[in-house]
C-alpha atoms as a printed R data frame, in Angstrom:
    type eleno elety resid chain resno       x       y       z
1   ATOM     1    CA   MET     A     1 -24.269 111.763  71.787
2   ATOM     2    CA   THR     A     2 -26.203 114.227  69.739
3   ATOM     3    CA   ALA     A     3 -24.425 117.305  67.026
4   ATOM     4    CA   GLY     A     4 -25.917 119.726  68.616
5   ATOM     5    CA   GLU     A     5 -23.453 118.408  71.541
6   ATOM     6    CA   GLN     A     6 -21.178 116.826  70.733
7   ATOM     7    CA   ASP     A     7 -20.877 121.012  68.883
8   ATOM     8    CA   ARG     A     8 -20.758 122.056  72.359
9   ATOM     9    CA   VAL     A     9 -16.997 123.028  74.194
10  ATOM    10    CA   GLY     A    10 -16.879 125.589  76.933
11  ATOM    11    CA   THR     A    11 -13.809 126.534  78.154
12  ATOM    12    CA   VAL     A    12 -12.104 126.310  81.634
13  ATOM    13    CA   SER     A    13 -12.030 129.180  84.100
14  ATOM    14    CA   ARG     A    14 -11.223 127.937  87.674
15  ATOM    15    CA   LEU     A    15  -9.033 125.629  89.292
16  ATOM    16    CA   SER     A    16  -8.896 125.093  92.816
17  ATOM    17    CA   VAL     A    17  -5.780 123.387  95.034
18  ATOM    18    CA   GLY     A    18  -5.224 122.981  98.644
19  ATOM    19    CA   PRO     A    19  -3.009 121.134 100.339
20  ATOM    20    CA   VAL     A    20  -4.833 121.886 103.772
21  ATOM    21    CA   LYS     A    21  -8.214 121.053 103.533
22  ATOM    22    CA   GLY     A    22 -10.285 123.739 105.476
23  ATOM    23    CA   LEU     A    23  -7.914 126.061 104.858
24  ATOM    24    CA   GLY     A    24  -8.156 129.006 101.977
25  ATOM    25    CA   LEU     A    25  -7.522 127.634  98.085
26  ATOM    26    CA   HIS     A    26  -4.649 128.729  95.529
27  ATOM    27    CA   HIS     A    27  -5.853 129.517  91.510
28  ATOM    28    CA   PRO     A    28  -3.603 128.245  89.472
29  ATOM    29    CA   HIS     A    29  -3.668 129.117  85.668
30  ATOM    30    CA   SER     A    30  -2.408 125.291  85.378
31  ATOM    31    CA   VAL     A    31  -2.229 121.928  87.583
32  ATOM    32    CA   ASP     A    32  -1.237 118.797  86.158
33  ATOM    33    CA   VAL     A    33  -4.447 116.296  86.614
34  ATOM    34    CA   THR     A    34  -2.563 113.175  87.979
35  ATOM    35    CA   ALA     A    35  -4.680 109.572  87.887
36  ATOM    36    CA   THR     A    36  -5.722 110.236  91.932
37  ATOM    37    CA   GLY     A    37  -6.886 114.349  91.358
38  ATOM    38    CA   LEU     A    38  -4.944 117.774  90.790
39  ATOM    39    CA   ALA     A    39  -0.834 117.750  92.359
40  ATOM    40    CA   GLY     A    40  -1.053 118.750  95.207
41  ATOM    41    CA   ASP     A    41  -4.409 118.561  96.067
42  ATOM    42    CA   ARG     A    42  -6.004 117.686 100.501
43  ATOM    43    CA   ARG     A    43  -2.566 116.225 100.908
44  ATOM    44    CA   PHE     A    44  -3.091 117.786 104.399
45  ATOM    45    CA   PHE     A    45  -6.326 117.327 106.681
46  ATOM    46    CA   LEU     A    46  -6.756 118.384 110.004
47  ATOM    47    CA   ALA     A    47  -8.779 115.935 112.874
48  ATOM    48    CA   ASP     A    48 -10.048 116.284 116.667
49  ATOM    49    CA   GLU     A    49  -9.875 114.665 119.701
50  ATOM    50    CA   ARG     A    50 -12.955 112.049 118.817
51  ATOM    51    CA   ASP     A    51 -10.128 111.662 115.605
52  ATOM    52    CA   THR     A    52 -12.799 113.636 113.272
53  ATOM    53    CA   LEU     A    53 -12.375 115.178 110.442
54  ATOM    54    CA   LEU     A    54 -12.579 118.643 111.044
55  ATOM    55    CA   SER     A    55 -13.246 121.022 108.076
56  ATOM    56    CA   ILE     A    56 -14.954 124.363 107.130
57  ATOM    57    CA   THR     A    57 -18.111 123.238 107.478
58  ATOM    58    CA   ARG     A    58 -17.393 123.044 110.651
59  ATOM    59    CA   THR     A    59 -15.230 126.079 110.882
60  ATOM    60    CA   GLY     A    60 -14.153 129.108 109.199
61  ATOM    61    CA   ALA     A    61 -11.718 130.206 110.923
62  ATOM    62    CA   LEU     A    62  -8.885 128.298 109.063
63  ATOM    63    CA   ALA     A    63 -10.559 130.427 105.358
64  ATOM    64    CA   PRO     A    64  -8.034 133.509 105.447
65  ATOM    65    CA   PHE     A    65  -4.979 131.109 105.732
66  ATOM    66    CA   THR     A    66  -3.419 129.270 102.878
67  ATOM    67    CA   ALA     A    67  -1.104 126.631 103.191
68  ATOM    68    CA   ILE     A    68   2.017 125.832 100.333
69  ATOM    69    CA   ALA     A    69   3.293 122.253 100.192
70  ATOM    70    CA   GLU     A    70   7.060 120.937  98.790
71  ATOM    71    CA   LEU     A    71   6.265 117.115  99.343
72  ATOM    72    CA   ASP     A    72   8.829 116.123  97.140
73  ATOM    73    CA   ALA     A    73  12.330 117.838  98.657
74  ATOM    74    CA   PRO     A    74  14.496 115.745 100.916
75  ATOM    75    CA   ARG     A    75  13.065 117.163 104.141
76  ATOM    76    CA   GLU     A    76   9.033 118.045 103.059
77  ATOM    77    CA   ARG     A    77   8.156 120.858 104.148
78  ATOM    78    CA   LEU     A    78   4.990 123.164 104.613
79  ATOM    79    CA   THR     A    79   4.392 127.041 104.629
80  ATOM    80    CA   ILE     A    80   1.147 128.729 105.845
81  ATOM    81    CA   SER     A    81   0.366 132.379 104.655
82  ATOM    82    CA   GLY     A    82  -1.897 134.139 106.794
83  ATOM    83    CA   PRO     A    83  -3.813 137.599 106.997
84  ATOM    84    CA   GLY     A    84  -1.717 141.035 106.686
85  ATOM    85    CA   GLY     A    85   1.319 138.201 105.852
86  ATOM    86    CA   SER     A    86   2.155 135.896 108.373
87  ATOM    87    CA   GLU     A    87   4.160 132.366 108.154
88  ATOM    88    CA   PHE     A    88   4.365 129.988 109.765
89  ATOM    89    CA   THR     A    89   6.567 127.005 108.215
90  ATOM    90    CA   ASP     A    90   8.275 123.793 109.128
91  ATOM    91    CA   ALA     A    91   8.589 120.669 108.297
92  ATOM    92    CA   VAL     A    92   6.433 117.373 108.677
93  ATOM    93    CA   GLU     A    93   7.576 114.909 109.989
94  ATOM    94    CA   LEU     A    94   5.308 111.808 110.666
95  ATOM    95    CA   GLY     A    95   4.296 110.050 113.817
96  ATOM    96    CA   ALA     A    96   2.229 107.692 114.427
97  ATOM    97    CA   ALA     A    97  -0.984 105.872 112.685
98  ATOM    98    CA   VAL     A    98  -4.205 107.073 112.728
99  ATOM    99    CA   LYS     A    99  -7.709 107.055 111.012
100 ATOM   100    CA   VAL     A   100 -10.353 109.880 110.920
101 ATOM   101    CA   ASN     A   101 -13.500 109.826 110.074
102 ATOM   102    CA   PHE     A   102 -15.141 111.596 106.916
103 ATOM   103    CA   PHE     A   103 -19.026 112.203 107.127
104 ATOM   104    CA   GLY     A   104 -19.863 109.661 108.985
105 ATOM   105    CA   HIS     A   105 -19.731 108.032 104.971
106 ATOM   106    CA   HIS     A   106 -15.961 106.538 104.997
107 ATOM   107    CA   ASP     A   107 -12.093 106.250 107.233
108 ATOM   108    CA   VAL     A   108  -9.154 108.210 106.032
109 ATOM   109    CA   SER     A   109  -5.630 106.661 107.088
110 ATOM   110    CA   GLY     A   110  -2.623 109.299 107.722
111 ATOM   111    CA   ARG     A   111  -0.052 110.147 110.189
112 ATOM   112    CA   VAL     A   112   0.016 112.868 112.087
113 ATOM   113    CA   VAL     A   113   2.230 115.734 111.526
114 ATOM   114    CA   GLN     A   114   4.474 115.960 114.485
115 ATOM   115    CA   GLY     A   115   6.429 119.176 115.762
116 ATOM   116    CA   ARG     A   116   4.000 122.205 115.932
117 ATOM   117    CA   TRP     A   117   0.955 122.348 113.726
118 ATOM   118    CA   ALA     A   118  -1.091 121.273 116.294
119 ATOM   119    CA   GLU     A   119  -0.360 124.048 118.020
120 ATOM   120    CA   PHE     A   120  -0.094 126.400 115.929
121 ATOM   121    CA   PHE     A   121  -3.884 125.074 114.447
122 ATOM   122    CA   SER     A   122  -5.109 124.357 118.303
123 ATOM   123    CA   ASP     A   123  -4.589 127.969 118.548
124 ATOM   124    CA   HIS     A   124  -6.669 129.036 115.447
125 ATOM   125    CA   VAL     A   125  -9.171 126.580 115.958
126 ATOM   126    CA   GLY     A   126  -9.850 127.674 119.442
127 ATOM   127    CA   GLN     A   127 -10.484 123.216 119.396
128 ATOM   128    CA   ALA     A   128  -7.502 120.571 120.587
129 ATOM   129    CA   VAL     A   129  -6.132 119.190 116.743
130 ATOM   130    CA   ARG     A   130  -3.952 117.980 115.045
131 ATOM   131    CA   LEU     A   131  -2.395 117.908 111.144
132 ATOM   132    CA   VAL     A   132  -2.692 114.739 109.263
133 ATOM   133    CA   ARG     A   133  -0.830 113.888 105.933
134 ATOM   134    CA   ALA     A   134  -3.170 110.844 104.229
135 ATOM   135    CA   ASP     A   135  -1.748 107.703 103.176
136 ATOM   136    CA   VAL     A   136  -2.163 108.773  99.758
137 ATOM   137    CA   ALA     A   137  -2.212 111.213  97.134
138 ATOM   138    CA   ASN     A   138  -4.847 113.467  97.266
139 ATOM   139    CA   GLY     A   139  -5.848 111.288  99.837
140 ATOM   140    CA   ALA     A   140  -7.958 114.806 102.568
141 ATOM   141    CA   CYS     A   141 -10.744 114.405  98.587
142 ATOM   142    CA   ASP     A   142 -14.702 114.713 100.519
143 ATOM   143    CA   LEU     A   143 -15.266 110.924  98.148
144 ATOM   144    CA   HIS     A   144 -13.774 110.764  94.628
145 ATOM   145    CA   PRO     A   145 -10.806 112.518  92.996
146 ATOM   146    CA   LEU     A   146 -12.688 115.718  91.505
147 ATOM   147    CA   THR     A   147 -15.524 118.313  91.119
148 ATOM   148    CA   LEU     A   148 -16.307 120.455  88.068
149 ATOM   149    CA   LEU     A   149 -19.212 123.119  88.292
150 ATOM   150    CA   GLY     A   150 -20.871 124.944  85.724
151 ATOM   151    CA   ASP     A   151 -20.346 128.834  85.545
152 ATOM   152    CA   ALA     A   152 -23.381 129.130  83.723
153 ATOM   153    CA   SER     A   153 -24.921 127.009  86.961
154 ATOM   154    CA   VAL     A   154 -23.961 129.441  89.735
155 ATOM   155    CA   GLN     A   155 -25.048 132.394  87.628
156 ATOM   156    CA   ALA     A   156 -28.930 130.713  87.350
157 ATOM   157    CA   LEU     A   157 -28.630 129.832  90.713
158 ATOM   158    CA   ALA     A   158 -27.554 133.969  91.319
159 ATOM   159    CA   GLU     A   159 -29.898 135.326  89.660
160 ATOM   160    CA   HIS     A   160 -32.754 132.921  91.540
161 ATOM   161    CA   ALA     A   161 -31.788 133.732  94.611
162 ATOM   162    CA   ASP     A   162 -31.460 137.491  93.812
163 ATOM   163    CA   THR     A   163 -28.328 138.200  95.195
164 ATOM   164    CA   SER     A   164 -24.532 137.500  93.767
165 ATOM   165    CA   ILE     A   165 -22.053 134.568  94.594
166 ATOM   166    CA   ASP     A   166 -19.124 134.403  94.742
167 ATOM   167    CA   SER     A   167 -18.081 130.555  92.575
168 ATOM   168    CA   ARG     A   168 -15.204 130.303  94.677
169 ATOM   169    CA   ARG     A   169 -17.437 129.373  97.940
170 ATOM   170    CA   PHE     A   170 -18.007 125.679  96.751
171 ATOM   171    CA   ARG     A   171 -14.106 124.828  96.677
172 ATOM   172    CA   MET     A   172 -15.257 123.285  93.193
173 ATOM   173    CA   SER     A   173 -11.236 121.356  91.479
174 ATOM   174    CA   ILE     A   174 -12.698 122.186  87.776
175 ATOM   175    CA   GLU     A   175 -15.124 125.099  87.163
176 ATOM   176    CA   PHE     A   176 -15.650 125.817  83.405
177 ATOM   177    CA   SER     A   177 -17.858 128.521  82.096
178 ATOM   178    CA   GLY     A   178 -19.655 127.779  77.925
179 ATOM   179    CA   PHE     A   179 -22.833 125.158  78.423
180 ATOM   180    CA   ALA     A   180 -26.562 125.765  79.856
181 ATOM   181    CA   PRO     A   181 -27.131 125.809  82.945
182 ATOM   182    CA   PHE     A   182 -27.069 122.291  85.337
183 ATOM   183    CA   ALA     A   183 -26.037 120.274  82.371
184 ATOM   184    CA   GLU     A   184 -23.607 118.721  83.608
185 ATOM   185    CA   ASP     A   185 -25.714 117.287  85.662
186 ATOM   186    CA   GLU     A   186 -26.882 115.439  82.828
187 ATOM   187    CA   TRP     A   187 -23.515 113.425  82.646
188 ATOM   188    CA   SER     A   188 -22.687 111.198  84.774
189 ATOM   189    CA   GLY     A   189 -20.862 108.217  83.119
190 ATOM   190    CA   ARG     A   190 -19.425 110.418  80.641
191 ATOM   191    CA   LEU     A   191 -16.118 110.714  79.589
192 ATOM   192    CA   LEU     A   192 -15.225 114.861  79.557
193 ATOM   193    CA   ALA     A   193 -11.988 115.865  77.426
194 ATOM   194    CA   ALA     A   194 -10.402 118.965  80.008
195 ATOM   195    CA   GLY     A   195  -7.271 120.374  78.719
196 ATOM   196    CA   ASP     A   196  -4.773 116.931  78.022
197 ATOM   197    CA   ALA     A   197  -7.347 115.222  80.683
198 ATOM   198    CA   GLU     A   198  -9.736 112.888  80.291
199 ATOM   199    CA   LEU     A   199 -12.187 112.548  83.170
200 ATOM   200    CA   ARG     A   200 -15.007 110.334  84.141
201 ATOM   201    CA   VAL     A   201 -18.313 112.082  85.115
202 ATOM   202    CA   GLY     A   202 -19.533 111.027  88.952
203 ATOM   203    CA   GLY     A   203 -22.445 111.979  90.411
204 ATOM   204    CA   PRO     A   204 -24.169 115.169  92.250
205 ATOM   205    CA   VAL     A   205 -22.483 116.228  94.920
206 ATOM   206    CA   LYS     A   206 -24.216 117.112  97.933
207 ATOM   207    CA   ARG     A   207 -23.789 120.368  99.262
208 ATOM   208    CA   CYS     A   208 -23.129 121.230 103.252
209 ATOM   209    CA   ALA     A   209 -22.806 124.026 105.334
210 ATOM   210    CA   ALA     A   210 -19.767 125.016 104.174
211 ATOM   211    CA   THR     A   211 -21.557 126.365 100.908
212 ATOM   212    CA   ALA     A   212 -22.289 129.342 103.588
213 ATOM   213    CA   ARG     A   213 -18.777 130.442 103.900
214 ATOM   214    CA   GLU     A   214 -17.552 134.143 102.374
215 ATOM   215    CA   PRO     A   215 -14.507 132.166 101.010
216 ATOM   216    CA   GLU     A   216 -11.969 134.710 101.987
217 ATOM   217    CA   SER     A   217 -13.468 135.379 105.861
218 ATOM   218    CA   GLY     A   218 -14.931 132.314 105.990
219 ATOM   219    CA   GLN     A   219 -17.805 133.688 107.849
220 ATOM   220    CA   ARG     A   220 -20.885 133.102 107.576
221 ATOM   221    CA   ASP     A   221 -23.142 135.172 104.949
222 ATOM   222    CA   LEU     A   222 -25.304 133.536 102.835
223 ATOM   223    CA   PRO     A   223 -28.508 131.176 103.678
224 ATOM   224    CA   MET     A   224 -26.685 129.103 100.444
225 ATOM   225    CA   LEU     A   225 -28.547 125.005 101.654
226 ATOM   226    CA   ARG     A   226 -31.676 126.739 101.731
227 ATOM   227    CA   MET     A   227 -31.418 128.708  98.207
228 ATOM   228    CA   LEU     A   228 -30.538 125.835  97.294
229 ATOM   229    CA   LYS     A   229 -33.663 123.193  97.934
230 ATOM   230    CA   ALA     A   230 -35.426 126.313  97.038
231 ATOM   231    CA   MET     A   231 -34.898 125.711  93.802
232 ATOM   232    CA   ARG     A   232 -33.250 122.430  92.986
233 ATOM   233    CA   GLY     A   233 -35.768 120.609  95.521
234 ATOM   234    CA   LEU     A   234 -34.050 117.577  97.326
235 ATOM   235    CA   GLN     A   235 -32.398 115.141  95.866
236 ATOM   236    CA   PRO     A   236 -30.820 112.404  96.277
237 ATOM   237    CA   SER     A   237 -27.214 111.039  95.845
238 ATOM   238    CA   GLU     A   238 -24.103 109.573  96.618
239 ATOM   239    CA   LEU     A   239 -24.390 111.108 100.787
240 ATOM   240    CA   GLY     A   240 -28.460 110.344 100.806
241 ATOM   241    CA   THR     A   241 -30.854 113.011 100.576
242 ATOM   242    CA   GLY     A   242 -29.710 116.766 100.545
243 ATOM   243    CA   VAL     A   243 -29.733 119.311  98.324
244 ATOM   244    CA   ASN     A   244 -26.933 118.903  95.103
245 ATOM   245    CA   PHE     A   245 -24.574 121.633  93.011
246 ATOM   246    CA   GLY     A   246 -22.265 120.110  91.387
247 ATOM   247    CA   VAL     A   247 -21.185 117.137  89.901
248 ATOM   248    CA   TYR     A   248 -17.950 114.704  91.026
249 ATOM   249    CA   ALA     A   249 -15.423 113.047  88.414
250 ATOM   250    CA   HIS     A   250 -12.994 110.552  88.023
251 ATOM   251    CA   VAL     A   251 -10.071 110.726  86.295
252 ATOM   252    CA   VAL     A   252  -9.131 108.391  83.016
253 ATOM   253    CA   ARG     A   253  -6.710 109.549  81.446
254 ATOM   254    CA   PRO     A   254  -3.967 112.324  83.157
255 ATOM   255    CA   GLY     A   255  -2.547 115.028  81.973
256 ATOM   256    CA   ARG     A   256  -2.300 118.671  82.244
257 ATOM   257    CA   VAL     A   257  -5.393 121.446  82.041
258 ATOM   258    CA   SER     A   258  -4.717 124.900  82.452
259 ATOM   259    CA   VAL     A   259  -7.044 128.150  83.197
260 ATOM   260    CA   GLY     A   260  -8.553 128.446  78.958
261 ATOM   261    CA   ASP     A   261  -8.748 125.246  77.511
262 ATOM   262    CA   GLN     A   262 -10.817 124.066  76.078
263 ATOM   263    CA   ILE     A   263 -13.325 120.981  77.627
264 ATOM   264    CA   ARG     A   264 -15.776 118.447  75.440
265 ATOM   265    CA   LEU     A   265 -18.170 115.745  75.598
266 ATOM   266    CA   VAL     A   266 -16.912 112.815  74.203
267 ATOM   267    CA   THR     A   267 -17.677 109.839  72.960
268 ATOM   268    CA   ASP     A   268 -16.492 106.373  74.096
269 ATOM   269    CA   ASP     A   269 -14.368 105.920  70.978
270 ATOM   270    CA   GLY     A   270 -12.487 109.743  71.463
271 ATOM   271    CA   ALA     A   271 -14.776 111.225  68.839
């Protein structure tokens, strides 16, 4: 690390948590970073009749809905809030075991949530789906527990495309300010301190068509993949060649992270 790099310190600007993958996200001021990711994030997901993930890439119908999961209560419950103040809540009663394919890359094991959930979600997406609770906490994350993206990178993309871009469409775990555009691309393998937590930065996030959707309505409104390709070209990633934006991370030391906390690169000896 150079002397200038050691002096460069950023700030956590946004945190994003979604108990049900594909629904709208919460943006808490503070969250616990556990060994497997942000507490409460991506524990549930939707599976179609072919045991394939149904996410925001395939439908934006659930983007206007948000979920609150009560997993520590004697009887687990899930509450879905929708447009106009609508709300649906029911117990989390686990049924049959299932393995669901994510992106043609890996399978996620879970249990089907019984009761009215299949009807509720099927009605809203227009096809038969089941709600599944992953067997492990944060089990419905894409590939790795956390994702990171710099505000400057989003701004650089917006300026290149000559349009405003809401960074929520990228659905990143931790967003931050204070570093140069695309600085995170150079951090693979590095340690990053964020609040009380310490992370090991991984490789790039290959973007999908979900980024084309406006984050509140779920409607397609920007040709985001074309915009990224025009600026950055095609690049390699863990999921093959495509357009990358943001990076993955693993948890080295769990801890509390809040908006406004310092975020900085550290050496392996903690300096």
